[in-house]
XYZ file of C-alpha atoms in Angstrom:
688
model
C -0.008 0.042 -0.023
C 1.356 3.377 -0.924
C 0.173 6.957 -0.299
C -2.466 8.216 -2.742
C -0.355 10.987 -4.007
C 2.239 8.447 -5.266
C -0.542 6.020 -6.514
C -2.170 8.974 -8.462
C 1.143 9.623 -10.137
C 1.808 6.125 -10.988
C -1.635 5.331 -12.593
C -1.818 8.582 -14.607
C -2.243 8.267 -18.407
C 0.732 10.283 -19.615
C -1.046 12.039 -22.466
C -4.006 12.942 -19.916
C -1.464 14.257 -17.280
C -2.656 17.951 -17.306
C -6.304 16.930 -16.669
C -5.984 15.050 -13.427
C -6.729 16.499 -9.995
C -3.498 18.371 -8.895
C -3.598 16.592 -5.511
C 0.002 17.359 -4.659
C -0.628 21.108 -5.168
C -3.804 21.041 -3.094
C -2.407 19.044 -0.236
C 0.307 21.776 -0.081
C -2.294 24.459 0.108
C -4.166 22.769 2.822
C -1.070 22.755 4.793
C -0.371 26.368 4.180
C -3.886 27.189 5.227
C -3.421 25.368 8.548
C -0.210 27.220 9.221
C -1.732 30.633 8.241
C -4.889 29.978 10.604
C -2.522 29.147 13.559
C -0.468 32.266 12.855
C -3.522 34.429 12.434
C -2.519 35.668 9.177
C -5.621 34.579 7.388
C -9.252 34.431 8.439
C -11.753 31.758 7.983
C -13.695 33.303 5.227
C -10.800 34.018 3.116
C -9.597 30.345 3.387
C -12.951 28.876 2.598
C -13.510 31.318 -0.557
C -9.857 30.728 -1.818
C -10.117 26.821 -1.307
C -13.623 26.755 -2.903
C -12.420 28.461 -6.037
C -9.497 26.140 -6.268
C -11.676 23.180 -6.156
C -14.190 24.624 -8.659
C -11.168 25.163 -11.101
C -9.993 21.754 -10.610
C -13.381 20.112 -11.248
C -14.088 22.249 -14.274
C -10.780 21.019 -15.878
C -11.595 17.497 -15.155
C -15.259 17.704 -16.490
C -14.468 19.702 -19.509
C -11.923 16.935 -20.559
C -14.269 14.122 -19.678
C -16.965 15.695 -21.849
C -14.377 16.033 -24.757
C -13.441 12.319 -24.435
C -17.081 11.240 -24.262
C -17.771 13.041 -27.429
C -14.771 11.560 -28.961
C -15.893 8.140 -28.012
C -19.535 8.605 -29.341
C -18.246 9.850 -32.598
C -16.171 6.595 -32.922
C -19.220 4.463 -32.204
C -21.358 6.493 -34.637
C -18.735 6.073 -37.364
C -18.518 2.341 -36.651
C -22.417 2.104 -36.874
C -22.333 3.436 -40.343
C -20.312 0.762 -41.702
C -21.928 -2.293 -43.301
C -21.437 -5.343 -41.249
C -20.482 -7.822 -44.032
C -19.671 -11.385 -42.975
C -16.031 -10.802 -43.524
C -15.705 -7.622 -41.620
C -17.624 -8.673 -38.426
C -14.678 -9.667 -36.532
C -12.892 -6.484 -37.476
C -15.817 -4.452 -36.297
C -15.995 -6.254 -32.972
C -12.208 -5.634 -32.385
C -13.030 -1.962 -33.153
C -15.866 -1.759 -30.751
C -13.507 -3.440 -28.201
C -10.941 -0.993 -28.590
C -13.669 1.733 -28.001
C -14.570 -0.227 -24.865
C -10.901 -0.180 -23.646
C -10.698 3.445 -24.120
C -13.898 3.956 -22.255
C -12.562 1.736 -19.318
C -9.628 4.125 -19.083
C -11.951 7.220 -19.013
C -13.973 5.619 -16.035
C -10.723 5.019 -14.219
C -9.745 8.742 -14.953
C -13.219 9.678 -13.319
C -12.616 7.278 -10.630
C -9.260 8.306 -9.492
C -10.236 12.004 -9.500
C -13.329 11.288 -7.487
C -11.242 9.774 -4.835
C -8.683 12.492 -4.985
C -11.448 14.827 -4.444
C -12.985 12.936 -1.503
C -9.381 12.639 0.132
C -8.607 16.386 -0.203
C -12.026 17.527 1.240
C -11.440 15.017 3.996
C -7.826 16.347 4.636
C -9.135 19.838 4.562
C -11.756 19.293 7.252
C -9.083 17.238 9.415
C -6.444 19.793 9.357
C -8.577 23.103 9.594
C -11.312 21.674 11.732
C -14.190 22.919 9.564
C -17.348 21.225 8.289
C -16.568 22.279 4.877
C -17.187 18.963 2.885
C -20.934 18.786 3.593
C -21.301 22.428 2.613
C -19.250 22.026 -0.501
C -21.007 18.927 -1.867
C -24.412 20.137 -0.826
C -24.027 23.479 -2.781
C -22.318 22.087 -5.697
C -24.194 18.841 -6.268
C -27.558 20.332 -6.108
C -26.983 23.458 -8.420
C -28.720 23.167 -11.707
C -25.370 23.687 -13.507
C -23.513 21.112 -11.304
C -20.171 20.026 -12.613
C -19.644 17.907 -9.449
C -22.423 15.465 -10.679
C -20.367 14.701 -13.838
C -17.528 13.430 -11.460
C -19.495 11.621 -8.903
C -22.533 10.311 -11.059
C -20.740 9.951 -14.290
C -23.521 11.688 -16.151
C -23.632 10.751 -19.825
C -21.354 7.787 -19.782
C -24.252 5.285 -19.369
C -25.442 6.332 -22.802
C -22.032 5.522 -24.331
C -21.923 2.190 -22.465
C -25.440 1.463 -23.851
C -24.645 2.095 -27.471
C -21.391 0.130 -27.228
C -23.117 -2.999 -25.536
C -26.057 -2.944 -28.091
C -23.746 -2.977 -31.087
C -21.378 -5.592 -29.600
C -24.490 -7.841 -28.980
C -25.955 -7.559 -32.442
C -22.599 -8.258 -33.993
C -22.094 -11.427 -31.980
C -25.697 -12.670 -32.885
C -25.566 -12.075 -36.588
C -26.014 -15.739 -37.370
C -28.703 -16.244 -34.684
C -31.431 -13.970 -33.082
C -31.830 -10.362 -34.050
C -33.298 -9.412 -30.758
C -31.953 -6.306 -29.208
C -30.607 -5.832 -25.487
C -33.523 -3.363 -25.225
C -36.083 -5.934 -26.173
C -34.788 -8.461 -23.707
C -32.465 -6.965 -20.940
C -31.809 -10.508 -19.589
C -30.001 -11.471 -22.770
C -26.494 -12.526 -21.852
C -23.643 -10.647 -23.425
C -20.407 -12.645 -23.183
C -17.873 -9.736 -23.421
C -15.027 -9.258 -20.893
C -14.596 -5.578 -21.644
C -18.343 -4.832 -20.854
C -18.231 -6.793 -17.696
C -15.091 -4.648 -16.793
C -16.828 -1.497 -17.564
C -19.835 -2.399 -15.588
C -17.662 -3.249 -12.439
C -16.014 0.189 -12.969
C -19.466 1.951 -12.914
C -20.460 0.139 -9.833
C -17.497 1.270 -7.975
C -18.068 4.765 -9.103
C -21.908 4.620 -8.218
C -21.182 5.349 -4.466
C -23.578 7.338 -2.491
C -25.485 7.345 0.926
C -28.187 4.820 0.779
C -29.692 2.158 2.743
C -27.564 -0.624 1.222
C -24.320 1.447 1.621
C -25.272 2.283 5.272
C -26.058 -1.304 6.127
C -22.759 -2.527 4.551
C -20.809 -0.064 6.766
C -22.787 -1.370 9.741
C -20.657 -4.675 9.284
C -17.437 -2.832 9.320
C -15.970 -4.550 6.360
C -13.512 -2.113 4.965
C -13.207 -2.170 1.178
C -10.307 -1.249 -1.016
C -10.358 1.667 -3.310
C -8.878 1.977 -6.884
C -8.319 -1.834 -7.356
C -6.245 -2.994 -10.250
C -8.174 -5.223 -12.791
C -5.845 -8.053 -11.818
C -7.215 -7.868 -8.270
C -10.897 -8.093 -9.573
C -9.973 -11.206 -11.509
C -8.476 -12.891 -8.395
C -11.649 -11.996 -6.509
C -13.778 -13.785 -9.273
C -11.636 -16.858 -9.023
C -11.873 -17.067 -5.413
C -15.532 -16.363 -5.140
C -18.240 -18.804 -4.720
C -21.815 -17.829 -4.101
C -22.452 -21.072 -2.200
C -19.684 -20.402 0.030
C -20.781 -16.822 0.740
C -24.352 -18.237 1.657
C -22.756 -20.713 4.023
C -20.930 -17.873 5.832
C -24.156 -15.792 6.100
C -26.106 -18.869 7.240
C -23.351 -19.262 9.980
C -23.806 -15.750 11.031
C -27.577 -16.129 11.164
C -27.497 -19.438 13.203
C -24.829 -18.108 15.712
C -26.989 -15.094 16.363
C -30.024 -17.361 16.934
C -27.870 -19.449 19.272
C -26.811 -16.489 21.316
C -30.354 -15.154 22.049
C -32.574 -18.276 21.941
C -31.826 -19.040 25.520
C -32.537 -15.487 26.842
C -36.143 -15.879 27.645
C -35.561 -19.182 29.756
C -32.134 -18.692 30.983
C -33.450 -17.621 34.612
C -35.826 -20.443 34.849
C -33.034 -22.934 33.799
C -30.779 -21.604 36.391
C -33.377 -22.085 39.137
C -34.162 -25.303 38.084
C -30.510 -26.265 38.644
C -30.581 -24.891 42.116
C -28.961 -21.395 41.296
C -30.443 -18.016 41.725
C -32.413 -16.554 38.732
C -29.783 -13.771 38.321
C -27.217 -16.289 37.431
C -28.852 -16.118 34.161
C -26.225 -13.165 33.622
C -23.319 -15.567 33.573
C -25.128 -18.192 31.636
C -25.799 -15.929 28.954
C -22.494 -13.931 29.175
C -20.412 -17.264 29.256
C -20.564 -17.198 25.560
C -19.420 -13.801 25.184
C -16.511 -14.577 27.461
C -15.342 -17.306 25.178
C -16.055 -15.138 22.118
C -13.307 -12.625 23.282
C -10.606 -15.317 22.635
C -12.353 -17.176 19.839
C -12.341 -14.010 17.607
C -8.580 -13.637 17.692
C -7.809 -17.383 16.821
C -10.444 -17.532 14.164
C -9.256 -14.130 12.724
C -5.599 -15.639 12.520
C -6.878 -18.925 11.145
C -8.680 -17.362 8.407
C -5.441 -16.173 6.996
C -4.610 -19.886 5.842
C -8.191 -21.339 5.543
C -11.893 -20.637 5.783
C -13.427 -24.112 5.336
C -11.505 -25.640 8.414
C -12.498 -22.883 10.760
C -16.162 -23.170 9.811
C -15.993 -26.863 10.242
C -14.343 -26.585 13.715
C -17.029 -23.774 14.619
C -19.844 -26.151 13.574
C -18.579 -29.135 15.654
C -17.668 -26.974 18.819
C -21.288 -25.380 18.500
C -22.915 -28.786 18.085
C -21.302 -30.094 21.212
C -21.877 -27.003 23.291
C -25.491 -27.044 22.640
C -25.783 -30.828 23.305
C -24.022 -30.216 26.919
C -26.354 -27.044 27.451
C -29.507 -29.459 26.867
C -28.003 -32.364 28.976
C -27.273 -30.160 31.952
C -30.865 -30.410 33.061
C -30.826 -34.309 33.300
C -27.293 -34.087 34.896
C -28.501 -31.521 37.318
C -25.217 -29.468 36.776
C -25.029 -25.809 36.397
C -21.215 -26.333 35.626
C -22.288 -28.510 32.634
C -24.660 -25.746 31.538
C -21.851 -22.934 31.822
C -19.315 -25.336 30.086
C -21.758 -25.717 27.063
C -22.244 -21.938 26.807
C -18.390 -21.620 26.861
C -18.044 -24.008 24.001
C -20.689 -22.208 22.033
C -18.718 -18.958 22.485
C -15.524 -20.707 21.339
C -17.249 -21.605 18.137
C -17.885 -18.092 17.119
C -16.637 -17.676 13.588
C -17.974 -14.153 12.875
C -14.497 -13.041 12.300
C -14.158 -15.721 9.413
C -17.614 -14.511 8.059
C -16.330 -10.787 7.943
C -12.834 -11.848 6.386
C -14.575 -14.113 3.774
C -16.677 -11.125 2.459
C -13.636 -8.722 2.757
C -11.070 -11.063 1.053
C -13.069 -13.076 -1.328
C -16.265 -11.448 -2.564
C -15.765 -9.303 -5.621
C -15.940 -5.612 -5.307
C -18.943 -5.370 -7.456
C -21.011 -7.501 -5.015
C -19.151 -6.775 -1.745
C -21.493 -4.077 -0.562
C -24.550 -6.386 -1.024
C -22.672 -9.113 0.798
C -21.812 -6.701 3.561
C -25.416 -5.687 3.862
C -26.428 -9.382 3.865
C -24.067 -10.016 6.836
C -25.826 -7.308 8.935
C -29.324 -8.426 7.931
C -28.441 -12.001 8.769
C -27.303 -10.932 12.262
C -30.447 -8.980 12.716
C -32.822 -11.700 11.635
C -31.075 -14.108 13.889
C -31.338 -11.763 16.738
C -35.257 -11.575 16.247
C -35.654 -15.225 15.475
C -33.855 -16.486 18.475
C -36.277 -15.380 21.262
C -39.242 -16.050 18.889
C -38.150 -19.484 18.480
C -37.870 -19.854 22.218
C -41.539 -18.815 22.442
C -42.572 -21.855 20.429
C -40.701 -24.480 22.384
C -43.235 -24.351 25.290
C -43.586 -28.241 25.771
C -42.446 -30.913 28.181
C -41.796 -34.559 27.359
C -39.161 -37.243 27.958
C -37.626 -39.805 25.563
C -35.715 -42.606 27.314
C -33.814 -40.526 29.966
C -33.564 -37.273 28.168
C -35.894 -34.367 29.057
C -37.352 -31.951 26.426
C -38.926 -28.817 27.848
C -38.698 -25.114 27.382
C -35.280 -25.046 29.152
C -33.461 -27.906 27.050
C -35.016 -27.666 23.749
C -33.195 -24.512 22.637
C -30.062 -26.670 23.102
C -31.407 -29.679 21.179
C -32.717 -27.532 18.341
C -29.544 -25.697 17.853
C -27.632 -28.827 17.920
C -29.820 -30.292 15.165
C -29.404 -27.023 13.302
C -25.588 -26.973 13.549
C -25.349 -30.723 12.524
C -27.440 -30.049 9.309
C -25.375 -26.824 8.646
C -22.081 -29.162 9.163
C -23.228 -31.602 6.386
C -24.274 -28.764 4.083
C -20.955 -27.143 4.737
C -18.972 -30.457 3.988
C -20.755 -30.959 0.769
C -20.927 -27.655 -0.771
C -18.320 -25.277 0.459
C -15.604 -24.315 -1.930
C -12.250 -23.465 -0.240
C -10.721 -20.361 -2.030
C -6.947 -20.247 -2.885
C -5.034 -18.397 -0.441
C -2.331 -15.981 -1.639
C 0.940 -16.269 0.297
C 1.458 -13.322 2.593
C 3.662 -10.705 1.162
C 6.271 -8.666 2.941
C 5.622 -4.894 2.631
C 8.930 -4.056 0.960
C 9.220 -1.129 -1.425
C 8.998 -3.475 -4.431
C 5.546 -4.760 -3.167
C 4.129 -1.513 -1.974
C 0.984 -1.953 -4.242
C 0.129 -5.161 -2.277
C -2.728 -3.352 -0.568
C -4.701 -0.203 -1.175
C -6.115 2.425 1.041
C -9.280 1.974 2.942
C -12.367 2.950 0.902
C -14.051 6.253 2.306
C -17.687 5.703 2.305
C -19.393 8.545 0.539
C -18.684 12.405 1.007
C -20.000 12.726 4.448
C -17.694 14.123 6.938
C -16.238 11.848 9.463
C -15.901 12.321 13.290
C -12.701 14.576 12.909
C -9.224 13.690 14.324
C -6.534 15.769 15.840
C -4.586 17.851 13.257
C -1.393 16.927 15.087
C -1.419 13.435 13.439
C 1.205 12.997 10.887
C -0.433 10.049 9.104
C -4.213 10.295 7.957
C -6.692 7.718 8.830
C -6.715 6.576 5.316
C -2.988 5.993 5.148
C -2.163 9.067 3.291
C 0.827 10.538 5.083
C 1.257 14.235 5.321
C 4.887 14.321 4.013
C 6.708 17.230 2.711
C 6.824 17.736 -1.039
C 8.889 14.976 -2.697
C 8.959 12.700 0.402
C 7.357 9.243 0.428
C 5.650 7.678 3.615
C 7.989 5.002 4.811
C 7.179 1.584 4.140
C 6.743 0.623 7.791
C 3.659 3.114 8.119
C 1.647 0.957 5.702
C 2.296 -2.600 7.084
C -0.873 -4.087 8.980
C -0.851 -4.347 12.625
C 0.531 -7.585 13.894
C -0.532 -7.404 17.517
C -3.449 -6.086 19.594
C -1.017 -3.564 21.177
C 0.197 -2.342 17.735
C -3.436 -2.071 16.483
C -4.308 -0.037 19.475
C -1.491 2.154 18.837
C -2.857 2.988 15.302
C -6.274 4.267 16.953
C -6.646 8.000 16.752
C -8.366 9.902 19.471
C -11.698 10.033 17.414
C -11.420 6.169 16.904
C -11.168 5.756 20.408
C -14.170 7.767 21.072
C -16.248 5.779 18.682
C -14.974 2.537 20.133
C -16.153 3.855 23.689
C -19.464 4.751 22.137
C -19.787 1.217 20.629
C -18.837 -0.282 24.154
C -21.486 1.893 25.695
C -24.449 1.049 23.393
C -23.525 -2.785 23.497
C -23.309 -2.585 27.334
C -26.803 -0.861 27.515
C -28.389 -3.257 24.968
C -27.103 -6.416 26.965
C -28.353 -4.989 30.216
C -31.753 -4.642 28.721
C -31.897 -7.922 26.900
C -30.215 -10.242 29.459
C -32.134 -9.212 32.510
C -35.442 -8.678 30.735
C -36.755 -12.184 31.816
C -35.795 -11.561 35.542
C -37.306 -8.074 35.486
C -40.553 -8.887 33.742
C -41.093 -11.878 35.746
C -40.490 -9.961 39.256
C -42.502 -6.671 38.204
C -45.206 -7.943 35.915
C -45.453 -11.762 36.154
C -44.770 -12.130 32.418
C -44.475 -15.911 31.055
C -41.761 -17.176 28.953
C -43.844 -16.571 25.812
C -44.472 -12.947 26.659
C -40.652 -12.276 27.156
C -39.899 -14.059 23.894
C -42.480 -11.930 22.020
C -41.080 -8.595 23.529
C -37.463 -9.607 22.732
C -38.466 -10.761 19.150
C -40.290 -7.444 18.605
C -37.091 -5.547 19.534
C -35.129 -7.416 17.210
C -37.389 -6.880 14.343
C -36.954 -3.227 14.672
C -33.393 -3.348 13.531
C -33.764 -3.614 9.646
C -36.578 -0.961 9.519
C -34.536 1.476 11.597
C -31.721 0.951 9.296
C -33.891 1.525 6.445
C -35.200 4.897 7.790
C -31.792 6.063 8.826
C -29.703 4.927 5.741
C -32.256 6.110 3.170
C -33.662 9.365 4.736
C -32.160 10.590 7.899
C -28.490 10.209 6.889
C -29.158 12.370 3.824
C -30.854 15.195 5.745
C -28.368 15.335 8.778
C -24.561 14.960 9.113
C -23.349 11.624 10.690
C -21.952 13.585 13.641
C -25.304 15.091 14.400
C -27.101 11.834 14.192
C -24.353 10.389 16.416
C -24.873 12.938 19.262
C -28.627 12.890 18.937
C -28.664 9.117 19.217
C -26.348 9.148 22.420
C -28.726 11.595 24.085
C -31.739 9.377 23.210
C -30.004 6.378 24.772
C -29.525 8.383 27.798
C -33.184 9.464 27.927
C -34.259 5.823 27.418
C -32.030 4.822 30.488
C -33.242 7.369 32.725
C -36.951 6.677 31.820
C -36.038 2.983 32.706
C -35.352 3.639 36.458
C -37.900 2.643 39.001
C -37.789 5.550 41.491
C -41.077 6.566 43.173
C -44.252 5.663 41.147
C -45.221 2.063 40.811
C -43.282 0.470 37.954
C -45.543 -0.177 35.000
C -45.442 -2.228 31.855
C -45.911 0.774 29.551
C -42.928 2.550 31.196
C -40.747 -0.533 30.851
C -41.740 -1.336 27.223
C -41.569 2.303 25.965
C -38.203 3.169 27.786
C -36.749 -0.144 26.505
C -37.943 0.434 23.037
C -36.572 3.887 22.952
C -33.190 2.888 24.286
C -32.996 -0.152 21.987
C -33.939 1.820 18.798
C -31.615 4.755 19.671
C -28.790 2.293 20.264
C -29.474 0.657 16.967
C -29.268 3.973 15.139
C -26.252 4.964 17.035
C -24.525 1.678 16.120
C -25.081 1.986 12.467
C -23.893 5.551 12.377
C -20.952 4.864 14.619
C -19.674 2.030 12.655
C -20.290 3.923 9.543
C -18.036 6.639 10.628
C -15.474 4.092 11.932
C -15.161 2.321 8.661
C -14.337 5.743 7.004
C -11.904 7.106 9.704
C -10.006 3.950 10.749
C -6.390 3.451 9.655
C -6.149 1.443 6.557
C -3.420 -0.648 8.283
C -6.404 -2.056 10.112
C -8.323 -3.089 6.961
C -6.315 -6.442 6.324
C -4.515 -8.927 8.478
C -5.412 -10.696 11.799
C -5.722 -7.684 14.052
C -8.084 -5.754 11.768
C -10.740 -3.002 12.514
C -13.500 -5.670 12.468
C -11.717 -7.631 15.387
C -11.122 -4.621 17.466
C -14.920 -3.584 17.218
C -16.044 -7.005 17.935
C -13.704 -7.261 20.921
C -14.822 -4.038 22.216
C -18.615 -5.055 21.847
C -17.912 -8.551 23.377
C -16.146 -7.184 26.293
C -19.081 -4.902 27.086
C -21.469 -7.772 27.024
C -19.163 -9.814 29.363
C -19.130 -6.937 31.726
C -22.783 -6.367 31.537
C -23.665 -10.004 32.187
C -21.332 -10.213 35.118
C -22.815 -7.094 36.555
C -26.228 -8.726 36.360
C -25.192 -11.741 38.316
C -23.005 -9.799 40.799
C -26.040 -7.277 41.644
C -28.350 -10.303 41.986
C -26.945 -11.170 45.270
C -28.277 -7.869 46.703
C -31.915 -8.934 45.649
C -33.976 -8.899 42.547
C -35.731 -5.759 43.916
C -32.412 -3.661 43.409
C -31.459 -5.363 40.222
C -33.032 -2.754 37.882
C -31.780 0.376 39.384
C -28.229 -0.860 40.234
C -27.495 -2.305 36.621
C -28.844 0.821 35.017
C -26.363 3.098 36.855
C -23.267 1.988 35.076
C -25.293 2.158 31.804
C -25.986 5.801 32.495
C -22.417 6.677 33.718
C -20.880 5.195 30.474
C -23.451 7.001 28.264
C -22.902 10.474 29.890
C -19.073 9.645 29.530
C -19.564 8.975 25.900
C -21.536 12.146 25.371
C -18.987 14.285 27.152
C -16.163 12.676 25.097
C -17.939 13.223 21.792
C -18.706 16.944 22.550
C -15.261 17.387 23.868
C -13.765 15.978 20.485
C -15.943 18.447 18.669
C -14.857 21.351 20.648
C -11.175 20.757 20.442
C -11.397 20.784 16.737
C -13.723 23.578 16.025
């Protein structure tokens, strides 16, 4: 991986050199602006006006050249279309159209590299000067009736050229068969590599804030930018749709496995002679093991995807069998051992790595969104399934009731999954790890910046950007060691900027608050309202079913109307309000109070999680986009630790009595929430 300035220089087409964004000059100007602001020799208005004018000139230069090239390509296609397609000239015409396609592909890459350069320089300006300039500039330029920015980011007009090229190639290839046009039947296949490459390039360019993109960022799977064509071919060779489906199924089943026991964990604990609040340890045992399993699964996925998934399925099968047998063995320790084994089978790190490393770029966003959707669906299905398992019978010496059936059902599910995995999974080829030497500096690319919205800003004292583009003086290149992936948790932690640490604190807070709400729900509702297991299951399932609709609203509408940082802060405040409303202080505790406050806290936490991970995927160092100790692992560990501490808190507080459980467990949630709000506000105030 190399700095963007060097990559831009290396990949420029020489005859077009004067029409690319002058990234080096603009980076130098940003550095000068920052120095002038610090010395007080320039004011904000002058800097913004001067930088806006410079950007306008750069974009105009790019767009005018783009239009000229589009016209040239259109003229060539029109001239080829006037030629008579005699039998002897068909092959010659096809090659001529392919040549136009190759030139169109070069033009698309020209647009893409300039779009990335514009995003990077806008991000750099906001970071160094502490201004929210990006949102203002994009909003005013993109929505103007004479917008030139739309030409760069929406590639206006190129679609017509692609359509004409595709239609003519299709008709020439079918001269001896059907004369149907692609417009008559859009499903007609066109076996043409150059058209496939063009479509892939257009899909990379079509990158705006929408529900699918928002959901994909929710998975914190960092994508590469400006991939070489050879990298896309490698992706296609390694990718298997069935293997992707198996990874998503693993994600779904694991989330079902996590939450299926929540409605009955307190009853199961009491039936084994323990207190009802021991359910916190029972539920949290899975998270404790996941802290360790995430690391070894992430490392294992460097060498294989199939073997870790097989191991995960076997361990989860055994863990669920032990969980179910604990009732007949009358042992709380067998119960805990079963849950620990289930946690040791957590292969979410493998699922993320498969999507990040093996799924082609053109479908990676959809796959990432599928990962999040599978998790949300599993979270809702787990408690709902527990609500249906209300029966009691024995077969031989084994008891099947509402406590043991979740274990038996999940054991059967994992056994079926294991057979399906063994038969259909296709192990992708693993490339040997490369040393990050100067000769291999292009082995990795910078992390893709998701859209044009401004991230949570970081300190201007940093020498290396979050995207790996080092602020070197002119003529200097970032040293190779600054681009190597982290090789330990400690080195990964050192790569975290202050803003990333704040966002991980927010992630910890929301996971802690959600775990407290979910894990103690059965105990609290039974104590205050006398709810049955079915009622608890319905409540938890309804909470889980809000995940996708909330993300639709935020990703499609709210994120287009407000800055991510504004949504982040408001969501934190709403979580805090939900926690405050959940306390039992003076008035009798009622079901409407519990349901409404819990729903408010859960929905606000879901909004907060989506926006927080979206920001995190854009500002996290690109050195954390690959390798064992990647950004996805760090966020998983932060969330898992929060769940472990929350579940342990429930069990410890339970010794003071169930009557005190609600208020005492909410106090740490309130404290952490207020701390995260203060940290967020402090980050903004220190930069503006």
